[in-house]
Amino acid sequence: LSGLVGSEMCIRDRSKDDDINQLSFGISAGGIQNSLDQTSFDLYDYDPLIAGIKQSTGYFNVDAGMSYVTNKYYAHLTVKNLLFSPHNMYGDFEYSYPRDRTSFKRLVASLGYVFYTETPWSFEPSVLFQVSELTKEKSIDTNFKAYYK
């Protein structure tokens, strides 16, 4: 596995004084080259996916995201694998999904808020949501942090 990935980010600072008020955009693009050497595999133990050869394939992919951050709250949204659809990566492997719907696209979103108190303690609840286009899998992760100055 080898490849090259480049990223670019733009931050718009909308702050006044010491307040944080930033809107950020980012994009990451890259190419990956995969190699699979099956020449040392046992061909007498039959498996239709093993051809006993060296195979290689490559793909190009893009991720994009944006964030909004203030002193008290933040929101992030990222779309991963915008272009990656692994059609025919290593021969004629059949996916259990129609080829026109094979996508590894994943949406990731998070929200958080910081509660400042009159004491040295502050509290930060947050939530992260993910959904996968290929498997329709959805997950929610909740988190709670306590900070002491």
CSV table of C-alpha atoms in Angstrom, one decimal:
chain,number,residue,atom,x,y,z
A,1,LEU,CA,0.0,0.0,0.0
A,2,SER,CA,1.5,3.3,-1.0
A,3,GLY,CA,0.0,6.7,-1.8
A,4,LEU,CA,0.1,10.4,-1.5
A,5,VAL,CA,-2.5,12.7,0.2
A,6,GLY,CA,-2.6,16.5,0.2
A,7,SER,CA,-4.8,18.7,2.3
A,8,GLU,CA,-5.9,22.4,2.2
A,9,MET,CA,-7.7,24.4,4.8
A,10,CYS,CA,-9.2,27.9,4.9
A,11,ILE,CA,-10.1,29.6,8.1
A,12,ARG,CA,-12.4,32.6,8.2
A,13,ASP,CA,-11.9,34.4,11.5
A,14,ARG,CA,-15.0,36.3,12.4
A,15,SER,CA,-13.8,37.3,15.9
A,16,LYS,CA,-14.0,40.5,17.8
A,17,ASP,CA,-11.7,41.0,20.8
A,18,ASP,CA,-10.9,37.8,22.6
A,19,ASP,CA,-14.0,35.9,21.4
A,20,ILE,CA,-13.4,32.9,19.1
A,21,ASN,CA,-15.7,32.9,16.1
A,22,GLN,CA,-14.2,30.8,13.2
A,23,LEU,CA,-15.6,29.2,10.1
A,24,SER,CA,-13.3,26.7,8.5
A,25,PHE,CA,-13.4,24.7,5.3
A,26,GLY,CA,-11.1,21.8,4.4
A,27,ILE,CA,-10.5,19.4,1.6
A,28,SER,CA,-8.1,16.4,1.3
A,29,ALA,CA,-7.3,14.6,-1.9
A,30,GLY,CA,-5.1,11.7,-2.6
A,31,GLY,CA,-4.2,8.7,-4.6
A,32,ILE,CA,-3.6,5.2,-3.2
A,33,GLN,CA,-1.9,2.3,-4.9
A,34,ASN,CA,-2.6,-1.3,-3.5
A,35,SER,CA,-0.7,-4.4,-4.3
A,36,LEU,CA,-1.7,-8.0,-3.5
A,37,ASP,CA,0.9,-10.8,-4.0
A,38,GLN,CA,-0.8,-14.2,-4.1
A,39,THR,CA,2.2,-16.1,-5.6
A,40,SER,CA,3.0,-17.8,-2.3
A,41,PHE,CA,-0.6,-18.9,-1.6
A,42,ASP,CA,-1.4,-22.6,-1.6
A,43,LEU,CA,-3.2,-23.2,-4.9
A,44,TYR,CA,-4.1,-26.8,-4.1
A,45,ASP,CA,-6.5,-25.6,-1.4
A,46,TYR,CA,-9.0,-24.3,-4.0
A,47,ASP,CA,-10.4,-20.8,-3.5
A,48,PRO,CA,-12.0,-19.0,-6.5
A,49,LEU,CA,-10.7,-15.6,-5.3
A,50,ILE,CA,-7.0,-16.8,-5.3
A,51,ALA,CA,-5.4,-16.6,-8.7
A,52,GLY,CA,-1.8,-17.1,-7.6
A,53,ILE,CA,-0.6,-13.9,-9.3
A,54,LYS,CA,0.5,-10.4,-8.3
A,55,GLN,CA,-2.3,-7.9,-8.6
A,56,SER,CA,-2.3,-4.1,-8.2
A,57,THR,CA,-4.9,-1.4,-8.4
A,58,GLY,CA,-5.2,2.2,-7.5
A,59,TYR,CA,-7.8,4.8,-6.8
A,60,PHE,CA,-8.2,8.6,-6.2
A,61,ASN,CA,-10.3,9.9,-3.3
A,62,VAL,CA,-11.5,13.2,-1.8
A,63,ASP,CA,-12.7,14.1,1.7
A,64,ALA,CA,-14.3,17.5,2.5
A,65,GLY,CA,-15.4,19.2,5.7
A,66,MET,CA,-16.3,22.4,7.5
A,67,SER,CA,-16.3,23.6,11.1
A,68,TYR,CA,-17.8,26.5,13.0
A,69,VAL,CA,-16.2,27.2,16.4
A,70,THR,CA,-17.0,29.8,19.1
A,71,ASN,CA,-15.9,30.2,22.7
A,72,LYS,CA,-19.0,28.2,23.8
A,73,TYR,CA,-20.0,25.8,21.0
A,74,TYR,CA,-18.7,24.0,17.9
A,75,ALA,CA,-20.1,22.1,15.0
A,76,HIS,CA,-18.3,20.0,12.5
A,77,LEU,CA,-19.4,18.2,9.3
A,78,THR,CA,-17.2,16.0,7.2
A,79,VAL,CA,-18.0,13.8,4.1
A,80,LYS,CA,-15.3,11.1,3.7
A,81,ASN,CA,-14.6,9.1,0.6
A,82,LEU,CA,-16.5,11.4,-1.8
A,83,LEU,CA,-15.1,9.6,-4.9
A,84,PHE,CA,-14.1,6.2,-3.8
A,85,SER,CA,-16.2,3.4,-5.3
A,86,PRO,CA,-14.2,0.2,-5.4
A,87,HIS,CA,-15.5,-1.3,-8.6
A,88,ASN,CA,-13.5,-4.3,-9.8
A,89,MET,CA,-10.5,-3.6,-7.4
A,90,TYR,CA,-9.0,-7.1,-7.5
A,91,GLY,CA,-10.7,-8.9,-10.4
A,92,ASP,CA,-14.3,-9.9,-10.6
A,93,PHE,CA,-15.1,-10.0,-6.9
A,94,GLU,CA,-18.8,-9.7,-6.6
A,95,TYR,CA,-20.2,-7.3,-3.9
A,96,SER,CA,-23.5,-8.0,-2.3
A,97,TYR,CA,-24.6,-4.5,-3.4
A,98,PRO,CA,-25.4,-3.4,-6.9
A,99,ARG,CA,-22.3,-1.9,-8.6
A,100,ASP,CA,-24.0,1.4,-9.3
A,101,ARG,CA,-24.6,1.7,-5.5
A,102,THR,CA,-21.2,0.6,-4.2
A,103,SER,CA,-19.9,3.6,-2.3
A,104,PHE,CA,-17.8,4.0,0.8
A,105,LYS,CA,-19.0,7.5,1.4
A,106,ARG,CA,-19.4,8.3,5.1
A,107,LEU,CA,-21.0,11.4,6.7
A,108,VAL,CA,-19.6,12.5,10.1
A,109,ALA,CA,-21.1,15.3,12.1
A,110,SER,CA,-20.4,16.5,15.7
A,111,LEU,CA,-21.8,19.2,18.0
A,112,GLY,CA,-20.6,20.4,21.4
A,113,TYR,CA,-21.2,23.1,23.9
A,114,VAL,CA,-19.1,24.3,26.8
A,115,PHE,CA,-20.9,25.4,30.0
A,116,TYR,CA,-18.8,27.8,32.1
A,117,THR,CA,-19.6,28.1,35.8
A,118,GLU,CA,-18.8,30.6,38.5
A,119,THR,CA,-16.5,27.9,40.0
A,120,PRO,CA,-13.2,26.7,38.4
A,121,TRP,CA,-15.1,23.9,36.7
A,122,SER,CA,-16.6,23.9,33.2
A,123,PHE,CA,-18.5,21.1,31.4
A,124,GLU,CA,-18.6,20.1,27.8
A,125,PRO,CA,-21.3,17.6,26.5
A,126,SER,CA,-20.9,16.6,22.9
A,127,VAL,CA,-22.4,14.3,20.3
A,128,LEU,CA,-21.0,12.6,17.2
A,129,PHE,CA,-23.1,11.1,14.5
A,130,GLN,CA,-21.9,8.9,11.6
A,131,VAL,CA,-23.7,7.3,8.7
A,132,SER,CA,-22.3,5.0,6.1
A,133,GLU,CA,-23.8,5.1,2.6
A,134,LEU,CA,-22.8,1.5,1.7
A,135,THR,CA,-24.2,-0.3,4.7
A,136,LYS,CA,-26.7,2.2,5.9
A,137,GLU,CA,-25.1,1.8,9.3
A,138,LYS,CA,-25.7,4.7,11.7
A,139,SER,CA,-24.0,5.4,15.0
A,140,ILE,CA,-24.2,8.1,17.7
A,141,ASP,CA,-21.5,8.7,20.3
A,142,THR,CA,-22.2,10.9,23.3
A,143,ASN,CA,-19.4,12.4,25.4
A,144,PHE,CA,-19.2,14.5,28.6
A,145,LYS,CA,-16.0,16.2,29.7
A,146,ALA,CA,-15.3,18.2,32.9
A,147,TYR,CA,-12.5,20.8,33.0
A,148,TYR,CA,-10.9,22.2,36.1
A,149,LYS,CA,-8.9,25.5,35.7
